[in-house]
mmCIF file of C-alpha atoms in Angstrom:
data_model
loop_
_atom_site.group_PDB
_atom_site.id
_atom_site.type_symbol
_atom_site.label_atom_id
_atom_site.label_comp_id
_atom_site.label_asym_id
_atom_site.label_seq_id
_atom_site.Cartn_x
_atom_site.Cartn_y
_atom_site.Cartn_z
ATOM 1 C CA UNK H 26 58.281 44.158 88.543
ATOM 2 C CA UNK H 27 61.594 42.803 87.035
ATOM 3 C CA UNK H 28 64.437 45.225 87.089
ATOM 4 C CA UNK H 29 66.032 43.656 84.180
ATOM 5 C CA UNK H 30 62.773 44.447 82.140
ATOM 6 C CA UNK H 31 63.496 48.276 82.745
ATOM 7 C CA UNK H 32 65.734 50.454 80.761
ATOM 8 C CA UNK H 33 66.793 53.924 81.821
ATOM 9 C CA UNK H 34 64.446 56.865 81.009
ATOM 10 C CA UNK H 35 66.175 59.434 79.067
ATOM 11 C CA UNK H 36 65.221 63.065 78.007
ATOM 12 C CA UNK H 37 66.266 66.292 77.092
ATOM 13 C CA UNK H 38 66.426 67.274 80.750
ATOM 14 C CA UNK H 39 67.645 63.836 82.099
ATOM 15 C CA UNK H 40 65.733 61.341 84.457
ATOM 16 C CA UNK H 41 63.777 62.857 87.097
ATOM 17 C CA UNK H 42 62.510 61.865 90.652
ATOM 18 C CA UNK H 43 59.426 60.316 89.192
ATOM 19 C CA UNK H 44 61.721 58.117 86.910
ATOM 20 C CA UNK H 45 63.569 56.995 89.729
ATOM 21 C CA UNK H 46 60.473 55.991 91.706
ATOM 22 C CA UNK H 47 59.047 54.150 88.614
ATOM 23 C CA UNK H 48 62.468 52.233 88.167
ATOM 24 C CA UNK H 49 62.550 51.274 91.813
ATOM 25 C CA UNK H 50 58.982 50.420 92.005
ATOM 26 C CA UNK H 51 58.510 52.919 95.094
ATOM 27 C CA UNK H 52 56.644 56.143 95.446
ATOM 28 C CA UNK H 53 58.021 59.564 94.744
ATOM 29 C CA UNK H 54 57.674 60.148 98.507
ATOM 30 C CA UNK H 55 60.052 57.281 99.285
ATOM 31 C CA UNK H 56 62.544 58.467 96.714
ATOM 32 C CA UNK H 57 62.350 61.821 98.600
ATOM 33 C CA UNK H 58 62.854 60.350 101.926
ATOM 34 C CA UNK H 59 65.956 58.452 100.540
ATOM 35 C CA UNK H 60 67.431 61.722 99.395
ATOM 36 C CA UNK H 61 66.803 63.911 102.181
ATOM 37 C CA UNK H 62 65.658 61.785 105.359
ATOM 38 C CA UNK H 63 67.153 58.227 104.753
ATOM 39 C CA UNK H 64 66.792 57.208 108.350
ATOM 40 C CA UNK H 65 62.935 56.998 107.476
ATOM 41 C CA UNK H 66 63.273 54.408 105.060
ATOM 42 C CA UNK H 67 64.508 50.761 105.411
ATOM 43 C CA UNK H 68 68.036 49.719 104.397
ATOM 44 C CA UNK H 69 66.490 47.373 101.558
ATOM 45 C CA UNK H 70 64.468 50.019 100.002
ATOM 46 C CA UNK H 71 67.126 52.640 100.350
ATOM 47 C CA UNK H 72 69.531 50.256 98.372
ATOM 48 C CA UNK H 73 66.909 49.609 95.729
ATOM 49 C CA UNK H 74 66.514 53.505 95.237
ATOM 50 C CA UNK H 75 70.107 54.239 95.301
ATOM 51 C CA UNK H 76 70.426 51.355 92.691
ATOM 52 C CA UNK H 77 67.992 53.005 90.505
ATOM 53 C CA UNK H 78 69.737 56.467 91.000
ATOM 54 C CA UNK H 79 73.088 55.020 89.712
ATOM 55 C CA UNK H 80 71.396 52.928 86.732
ATOM 56 C CA UNK H 81 69.487 56.123 85.607
ATOM 57 C CA UNK H 82 72.209 58.453 86.302
ATOM 58 C CA UNK H 83 69.853 60.868 88.089
ATOM 59 C CA UNK H 84 71.291 63.946 89.653
ATOM 60 C CA UNK H 85 69.046 66.030 92.059
ATOM 61 C CA UNK H 86 68.182 69.435 91.129
ATOM 62 C CA UNK H 87 69.369 71.742 93.746
ATOM 63 C CA UNK H 88 67.557 74.732 92.102
ATOM 64 C CA UNK H 89 64.315 72.834 92.429
ATOM 65 C CA UNK H 90 64.921 71.850 95.982
ATOM 66 C CA UNK H 91 65.874 75.411 96.866
ATOM 67 C CA UNK H 92 62.439 76.709 95.548
ATOM 68 C CA UNK H 93 60.362 74.165 97.425
ATOM 69 C CA UNK H 94 62.555 74.761 100.824
ATOM 70 C CA UNK H 95 64.066 77.856 100.212
ATOM 71 C CA UNK H 96 67.391 76.885 101.746
ATOM 72 C CA UNK H 97 70.662 76.191 99.786
ATOM 73 C CA UNK H 98 73.204 73.508 100.876
ATOM 74 C CA UNK H 99 76.115 75.848 99.805
ATOM 75 C CA UNK H 100 77.946 78.400 101.320
ATOM 76 C CA UNK H 101 80.092 80.881 99.705
ATOM 77 C CA UNK H 102 83.633 82.082 100.096
ATOM 78 C CA UNK H 103 84.867 85.395 98.583
ATOM 79 C CA UNK H 104 88.637 85.907 99.209
ATOM 80 C CA UNK H 105 91.147 88.553 97.660
ATOM 81 C CA UNK H 106 93.362 86.403 95.804
ATOM 82 C CA UNK H 107 93.215 82.721 95.261
ATOM 83 C CA UNK H 108 96.975 82.912 93.559
ATOM 84 C CA UNK H 109 98.210 83.284 97.251
ATOM 85 C CA UNK H 110 98.246 80.072 98.978
ATOM 86 C CA UNK H 111 97.150 81.856 102.334
ATOM 87 C CA UNK H 112 93.712 82.118 100.935
ATOM 88 C CA UNK H 113 93.738 78.489 99.615
ATOM 89 C CA UNK H 114 94.316 77.455 103.142
ATOM 90 C CA UNK H 115 91.525 79.595 104.579
ATOM 91 C CA UNK H 116 89.433 77.819 101.953
ATOM 92 C CA UNK H 117 90.378 74.265 103.079
ATOM 93 C CA UNK H 118 89.618 75.193 106.744
ATOM 94 C CA UNK H 119 86.116 76.450 105.559
ATOM 95 C CA UNK H 120 85.586 73.289 103.540
ATOM 96 C CA UNK H 121 86.335 70.999 106.200
ATOM 97 C CA UNK H 122 83.856 72.742 108.681
ATOM 98 C CA UNK H 123 81.097 72.903 105.986
ATOM 99 C CA UNK H 124 81.626 69.327 104.960
ATOM 100 C CA UNK H 125 81.108 68.016 108.531
ATOM 101 C CA UNK H 126 77.715 70.055 108.651
ATOM 102 C CA UNK H 127 76.814 68.425 105.351
ATOM 103 C CA UNK H 128 77.342 71.685 103.260
ATOM 104 C CA UNK H 129 79.437 72.502 100.412
ATOM 105 C CA UNK H 130 81.474 75.661 99.839
ATOM 106 C CA UNK H 131 81.484 77.841 96.676
ATOM 107 C CA UNK H 132 84.966 79.722 96.442
ATOM 108 C CA UNK H 133 85.549 82.677 94.288
ATOM 109 C CA UNK H 134 88.375 85.402 94.085
ATOM 110 C CA UNK H 135 87.398 89.110 94.039
ATOM 111 C CA UNK H 136 91.002 89.900 92.758
ATOM 112 C CA UNK H 137 93.502 91.807 94.817
ATOM 113 C CA UNK H 138 92.089 95.153 94.180
ATOM 114 C CA UNK H 139 88.487 93.722 94.950
ATOM 115 C CA UNK H 140 87.387 94.651 91.346
ATOM 116 C CA UNK H 141 85.074 91.550 91.137
ATOM 117 C CA UNK H 142 83.691 91.883 94.815
ATOM 118 C CA UNK H 143 80.324 93.466 93.941
ATOM 119 C CA UNK H 144 79.616 90.935 91.132
ATOM 120 C CA UNK H 145 80.175 87.982 93.176
ATOM 121 C CA UNK H 146 78.392 89.044 96.234
ATOM 122 C CA UNK H 147 75.290 90.024 94.080
ATOM 123 C CA UNK H 148 75.743 86.629 92.460
ATOM 124 C CA UNK H 149 75.591 84.882 95.870
ATOM 125 C CA UNK H 150 72.440 86.800 96.774
ATOM 126 C CA UNK H 151 70.699 85.794 93.463
ATOM 127 C CA UNK H 152 71.685 81.965 94.079
ATOM 128 C CA UNK H 153 70.165 82.212 97.685
ATOM 129 C CA UNK H 154 73.333 80.661 99.121
ATOM 130 C CA UNK H 155 72.734 79.970 102.936
ATOM 131 C CA UNK H 156 75.568 82.151 104.086
ATOM 132 C CA UNK H 157 78.603 84.145 102.826
ATOM 133 C CA UNK H 158 82.300 84.211 104.092
ATOM 134 C CA UNK H 159 84.019 87.365 102.767
ATOM 135 C CA UNK H 160 87.396 88.868 102.995
ATOM 136 C CA UNK H 161 86.547 92.359 102.133
ATOM 137 C CA UNK H 162 88.629 94.532 99.758
ATOM 138 C CA UNK H 163 88.204 97.690 101.917
ATOM 139 C CA UNK H 164 86.924 98.098 105.612
ATOM 140 C CA UNK H 165 83.430 99.312 104.356
ATOM 141 C CA UNK H 166 81.881 97.421 101.384
ATOM 142 C CA UNK H 167 78.296 98.567 100.613
ATOM 143 C CA UNK H 168 77.065 95.466 98.839
ATOM 144 C CA UNK H 169 77.546 93.751 102.369
ATOM 145 C CA UNK H 170 74.239 95.788 103.054
ATOM 146 C CA UNK H 171 72.457 93.915 100.099
ATOM 147 C CA UNK H 172 73.185 90.542 101.807
ATOM 148 C CA UNK H 173 71.870 91.901 105.144
ATOM 149 C CA UNK H 174 68.760 93.299 103.540
ATOM 150 C CA UNK H 175 68.120 90.033 101.763
ATOM 151 C CA UNK H 176 68.505 87.999 105.125
ATOM 152 C CA UNK H 177 71.575 86.387 103.927
ATOM 153 C CA UNK H 178 74.321 86.148 107.081
ATOM 154 C CA UNK H 179 77.973 86.799 106.481
ATOM 155 C CA UNK H 180 81.105 86.503 108.363
ATOM 156 C CA UNK H 181 84.101 88.889 107.753
ATOM 157 C CA UNK H 182 87.262 86.703 107.241
ATOM 158 C CA UNK H 183 90.624 88.254 107.938
ATOM 159 C CA UNK H 184 88.768 91.676 107.773
ATOM 160 C CA UNK H 185 88.314 94.503 110.037
ATOM 161 C CA UNK H 186 85.821 93.780 112.995
ATOM 162 C CA UNK H 187 82.222 94.179 112.003
ATOM 163 C CA UNK H 188 81.020 96.141 115.060
ATOM 164 C CA UNK H 189 77.373 94.866 115.380
ATOM 165 C CA UNK H 190 76.563 93.903 111.964
ATOM 166 C CA UNK H 191 78.156 90.703 111.491
ATOM 167 C CA UNK H 192 80.758 88.340 113.041
ATOM 168 C CA UNK H 193 84.372 88.444 112.086
ATOM 169 C CA UNK H 194 87.280 86.160 112.548
ATOM 170 C CA UNK H 195 90.873 87.589 111.989
ATOM 171 C CA UNK H 196 94.405 87.578 113.112
ATOM 172 C CA UNK H 197 96.187 90.243 115.249
ATOM 173 C CA UNK H 198 98.410 91.849 112.597
ATOM 174 C CA UNK H 199 99.501 94.596 114.916
ATOM 175 C CA UNK H 200 101.103 91.763 117.190
ATOM 176 C CA UNK H 201 102.341 89.985 113.953
ATOM 177 C CA UNK H 202 104.198 93.149 113.059
ATOM 178 C CA UNK H 203 105.608 93.630 116.388
ATOM 179 C CA UNK H 204 106.617 90.101 116.540
ATOM 180 C CA UNK H 205 108.769 90.715 113.259
ATOM 181 C CA UNK H 206 110.192 94.118 114.566
ATOM 182 C CA UNK H 207 111.152 92.687 117.865
ATOM 183 C CA UNK H 208 113.001 89.682 115.979
ATOM 184 C CA UNK H 209 114.881 92.217 113.586
ATOM 185 C CA UNK H 210 115.867 94.693 116.424
ATOM 186 C CA UNK H 211 117.117 91.925 118.479
ATOM 187 C CA UNK H 212 119.368 90.898 115.483
ATOM 188 C CA UNK H 213 120.718 94.458 115.566
ATOM 189 C CA UNK H 214 119.091 96.055 112.529
ATOM 190 C CA UNK H 215 118.171 99.742 112.606
ATOM 191 C CA UNK H 216 117.443 100.135 109.278
ATOM 192 C CA UNK H 217 114.519 98.277 107.675
ATOM 193 C CA UNK H 218 112.318 98.459 104.630
ATOM 194 C CA UNK H 219 108.569 97.558 104.908
ATOM 195 C CA UNK H 220 107.644 96.302 101.477
ATOM 196 C CA UNK H 221 103.800 96.417 101.269
ATOM 197 C CA UNK H 222 101.097 95.399 98.989
ATOM 198 C CA UNK H 223 97.843 97.591 98.947
ATOM 199 C CA UNK H 224 97.845 100.052 101.704
ATOM 200 C CA UNK H 225 93.973 99.996 101.381
ATOM 201 C CA UNK H 226 93.845 96.683 103.221
ATOM 202 C CA UNK H 227 93.848 97.052 107.092
ATOM 203 C CA UNK H 228 96.106 93.889 107.444
ATOM 204 C CA UNK H 229 98.867 95.741 105.429
ATOM 205 C CA UNK H 230 98.628 98.836 107.674
ATOM 206 C CA UNK H 231 98.158 96.897 110.964
ATOM 207 C CA UNK H 232 101.481 95.147 110.113
ATOM 208 C CA UNK H 233 103.209 98.462 109.609
ATOM 209 C CA UNK H 234 101.896 99.771 112.757
ATOM 210 C CA UNK H 235 103.368 96.857 114.603
ATOM 211 C CA UNK H 236 106.810 96.954 113.264
ATOM 212 C CA UNK H 237 106.911 100.751 114.085
ATOM 213 C CA UNK H 238 105.754 100.025 117.640
ATOM 214 C CA UNK H 239 108.423 97.415 118.089
ATOM 215 C CA UNK H 240 111.409 99.427 116.580
ATOM 216 C CA UNK H 241 110.191 102.583 118.566
ATOM 217 C CA UNK H 242 110.531 100.453 121.629
ATOM 218 C CA UNK H 243 113.985 99.408 120.541
ATOM 219 C CA UNK H 244 115.299 102.939 120.586
ATOM 220 C CA UNK H 245 114.924 106.191 118.434
ATOM 221 C CA UNK H 246 117.709 105.256 116.046
ATOM 222 C CA UNK H 247 115.488 102.671 114.377
ATOM 223 C CA UNK H 248 113.920 103.689 111.187
ATOM 224 C CA UNK H 249 111.615 102.064 108.697
ATOM 225 C CA UNK H 250 111.569 102.834 104.835
ATOM 226 C CA UNK H 251 108.142 102.089 103.360
ATOM 227 C CA UNK H 252 108.023 100.781 99.665
ATOM 228 C CA UNK H 253 104.998 99.931 97.866
ATOM 229 C CA UNK H 254 104.844 97.023 95.554
ATOM 230 C CA UNK H 255 102.910 97.050 92.425
ATOM 231 C CA UNK H 256 101.350 93.646 93.055
ATOM 232 C CA UNK H 257 100.977 91.514 96.146
ATOM 233 C CA UNK H 258 102.920 88.474 94.556
ATOM 234 C CA UNK H 259 106.354 87.610 93.706
ATOM 235 C CA UNK H 260 106.800 89.912 90.796
ATOM 236 C CA UNK H 261 105.942 92.971 93.252
ATOM 237 C CA UNK H 262 108.620 91.820 95.582
ATOM 238 C CA UNK H 263 111.081 91.550 92.670
ATOM 239 C CA UNK H 264 110.277 95.218 91.605
ATOM 240 C CA UNK H 265 110.534 96.498 95.170
ATOM 241 C CA UNK H 266 114.044 95.030 95.600
ATOM 242 C CA UNK H 267 115.040 96.971 92.412
ATOM 243 C CA UNK H 268 114.053 100.210 94.416
ATOM 244 C CA UNK H 269 115.806 99.048 97.659
ATOM 245 C CA UNK H 270 119.149 98.722 95.689
ATOM 246 C CA UNK H 271 118.512 102.410 94.510
ATOM 247 C CA UNK H 272 118.295 103.684 97.918
ATOM 248 C CA UNK H 273 121.137 105.909 99.117
ATOM 249 C CA UNK H 274 121.328 104.152 102.522
ATOM 250 C CA UNK H 275 120.330 100.461 101.830
ATOM 251 C CA UNK H 276 118.467 98.940 104.653
ATOM 252 C CA UNK H 277 120.056 95.739 106.432
ATOM 253 C CA UNK H 278 116.651 94.003 106.495
ATOM 254 C CA UNK H 279 113.240 93.911 104.835
ATOM 255 C CA UNK H 280 109.906 92.942 106.155
ATOM 256 C CA UNK H 281 107.306 92.087 103.570
ATOM 257 C CA UNK H 282 103.421 92.192 104.169
ATOM 258 C CA UNK H 283 103.151 88.590 102.793
ATOM 259 C CA UNK H 284 105.331 85.878 101.889
ATOM 260 C CA UNK H 285 104.973 85.979 98.157
ATOM 261 C CA UNK H 286 106.459 89.480 98.167
ATOM 262 C CA UNK H 287 109.143 88.227 100.416
ATOM 263 C CA UNK H 288 110.015 85.305 98.039
ATOM 264 C CA UNK H 289 110.218 87.817 95.139
ATOM 265 C CA UNK H 290 112.571 90.098 97.223
ATOM 266 C CA UNK H 291 114.794 86.807 98.006
ATOM 267 C CA UNK H 292 114.959 85.741 94.386
ATOM 268 C CA UNK H 293 116.018 89.106 93.185
ATOM 269 C CA UNK H 294 118.524 89.477 95.945
ATOM 270 C CA UNK H 295 120.065 86.125 94.935
ATOM 271 C CA UNK H 296 120.256 87.241 91.107
ATOM 272 C CA UNK H 297 121.857 90.501 92.321
ATOM 273 C CA UNK H 298 124.502 88.787 94.235
ATOM 274 C CA UNK H 299 123.271 89.978 97.675
ATOM 275 C CA UNK H 300 123.838 87.561 100.398
ATOM 276 C CA UNK H 301 120.736 86.634 102.593
ATOM 277 C CA UNK H 302 120.903 86.976 105.469
ATOM 278 C CA UNK H 303 124.717 88.049 105.386
ATOM 279 C CA UNK H 304 123.716 91.436 103.595
ATOM 280 C CA UNK H 305 120.115 91.502 103.794
ATOM 281 C CA UNK H 306 117.657 89.818 106.386
ATOM 282 C CA UNK H 307 114.227 89.016 105.128
ATOM 283 C CA UNK H 308 110.964 88.439 106.910
ATOM 284 C CA UNK H 309 107.737 87.477 105.300
ATOM 285 C CA UNK H 310 104.162 87.122 106.570
ATOM 286 C CA UNK H 311 101.603 84.221 106.486
ATOM 287 C CA UNK H 312 104.225 81.161 106.409
ATOM 288 C CA UNK H 313 102.720 79.639 103.271
ATOM 289 C CA UNK H 314 104.193 76.255 102.447
ATOM 290 C CA UNK H 315 106.707 77.562 100.005
ATOM 291 C CA UNK H 316 108.442 79.631 102.788
ATOM 292 C CA UNK H 317 110.078 76.746 104.522
ATOM 293 C CA UNK H 318 111.370 75.346 101.067
ATOM 294 C CA UNK H 319 112.625 78.411 99.528
ATOM 295 C CA UNK H 320 116.492 78.493 98.666
ATOM 296 C CA UNK H 321 117.063 80.450 101.699
ATOM 297 C CA UNK H 322 114.289 79.344 104.117
ATOM 298 C CA UNK H 323 112.204 82.271 104.826
ATOM 299 C CA UNK H 324 111.447 83.665 108.421
ATOM 300 C CA UNK H 325 107.815 84.450 108.526
ATOM 301 C CA UNK H 326 104.879 85.232 110.634
ATOM 302 C CA UNK H 327 102.621 82.444 110.627
ATOM 303 C CA UNK H 328 98.847 83.002 110.378
ATOM 304 C CA UNK H 329 96.518 80.188 111.360
ATOM 305 C CA UNK H 330 94.892 80.129 107.855
ATOM 306 C CA UNK H 331 92.941 76.918 108.037
ATOM 307 C CA UNK H 332 91.585 77.725 111.575
ATOM 308 C CA UNK H 333 90.374 81.239 110.245
ATOM 309 C CA UNK H 334 88.293 79.283 107.704
ATOM 310 C CA UNK H 335 86.944 76.917 109.932
ATOM 311 C CA UNK H 336 86.167 79.189 112.786
ATOM 312 C CA UNK H 337 84.468 81.546 110.270
ATOM 313 C CA UNK H 338 82.033 78.762 109.046
ATOM 314 C CA UNK H 339 81.379 77.860 112.852
ATOM 315 C CA UNK H 340 80.274 81.421 113.524
ATOM 316 C CA UNK H 341 78.283 81.425 110.307
ATOM 317 C CA UNK H 342 76.367 78.072 111.116
ATOM 318 C CA UNK H 343 75.621 79.487 114.581
ATOM 319 C CA UNK H 344 73.848 82.414 113.028
ATOM 320 C CA UNK H 345 72.235 80.343 110.449
ATOM 321 C CA UNK H 346 70.795 77.906 113.041
ATOM 322 C CA UNK H 347 69.574 80.452 115.637
ATOM 323 C CA UNK H 348 67.105 82.710 113.842
ATOM 324 C CA UNK H 349 65.062 83.143 116.744
ATOM 325 C CA UNK H 350 67.144 86.142 117.895
ATOM 326 C CA UNK H 351 69.586 84.280 120.380
ATOM 327 C CA UNK H 352 72.586 84.503 118.073
ATOM 328 C CA UNK H 353 75.085 87.344 119.093
ATOM 329 C CA UNK H 354 77.703 88.685 116.688
ATOM 330 C CA UNK H 355 81.329 87.975 117.647
ATOM 331 C CA UNK H 356 84.591 89.248 116.746
ATOM 332 C CA UNK H 357 87.280 86.434 117.102
ATOM 333 C CA UNK H 358 90.771 87.387 117.212
ATOM 334 C CA UNK H 359 93.622 84.660 116.560
ATOM 335 C CA UNK H 360 97.122 85.223 117.496
ATOM 336 C CA UNK H 361 100.001 84.760 115.000
ATOM 337 C CA UNK H 362 103.349 83.133 115.587
ATOM 338 C CA UNK H 363 106.879 84.139 114.604
ATOM 339 C CA UNK H 364 108.875 81.219 112.622
ATOM 340 C CA UNK H 365 112.480 81.703 112.562
ATOM 341 C CA UNK H 366 114.317 80.328 109.610
ATOM 342 C CA UNK H 367 117.656 81.106 107.871
ATOM 343 C CA UNK H 368 116.664 84.205 106.185
ATOM 344 C CA UNK H 369 117.317 86.284 109.166
ATOM 345 C CA UNK H 370 120.461 84.283 110.486
ATOM 346 C CA UNK H 371 118.809 83.266 113.670
#
C-alpha cells in the first residue's frame, strides 16, 4: 500500500490501535509489540509504526491498558504542602527514580492540615496506581489501611516509622534539633524561641525535643519559649515575630521548624529595625534554595529532600517487584546537616 494514499482516520474518540495498524500496514499485535515490547520488532517495522502513530496523533489509552493488564505505570506522591520547596525537592527525587524505572509520578498536596488526604488516597486507589508515597498529616492515617486492603503498596516519606505495616524513609529530626541547639548554645545564646508550625506533625515535635536536649546539656540556665505560628509559611513567621517582640524578656535567638517560617521572622525583624544576627540570631530547617539567597543568608538544618524522594521510590519498587513474600519492610533514617550562614553570625 502507498502511504501517500492514506489519510488519518478520525473519530469522536480519536484514532485507535486498529487505525495505526491499518495505516502502517501491519497487524494489531505488531503495533502492540512496538508499544510494549519494541525489542521484538525489527527496526524498519518500528519506524513504520511510529511514523503512523505520529501522523495519526494516536495516544495510547492507559485506562484500557490497565483493564487488560491490571498494572498502572503511575506512582502517586501525596505531600503536605507543595508551596514549600522542601516537598518540591522530594517530588523531584521521586520523579528521577521513577523515570529510571519507566514510570511516572502523580503529585498531589493534602494541604498543611491534611484536609484533602483522605480524598487523594481514595482517588489513588480508584485509579489503581502501582504504589503510593505519602507524607502523612498525622502519625495514624486510617485511609492507609484502605490502600493495604486493596493491595496497593505504600511508603511513608518524612513520616513516623511504620513498624511492620510499610516501609518508611525519613530524616532524624531529633538530631537536627540538637544540631541547631548546640550551634546556638556555642554562640552564647541562653534564651531561645522555638517557632513551630503544626504541633501534630511528629517532625515538629522531634525538632523541639532535639533543641531541648542540646540546651539542657549546655546548662540549666538555657531555656526555650515555644511559639506557634498560624501557618507553616512566611506569613506564619511574620506573625510569630510580632509575638516575640511582645515578650517581656525577648529571646536572643529563634529556631524555626522550617525555612519558610524562618524567612518570615527574618523579614519582620528587618522591617522592625532588629539587627540579624546582632540583636537576634535565626536558624531555619530544611535548607531550601531561598535560604542561601535571603537578605541575610539563613543558617539552616539541611534535609536531603531529593534523596528522601529517590530512596522512597526505591523502597516502593522493591516491594512492587517482590510479591512472592521476600520483601521485608524497612525504616530508612537519613541524617541532616547544619549549614551555617550569616543569620547566626558564625
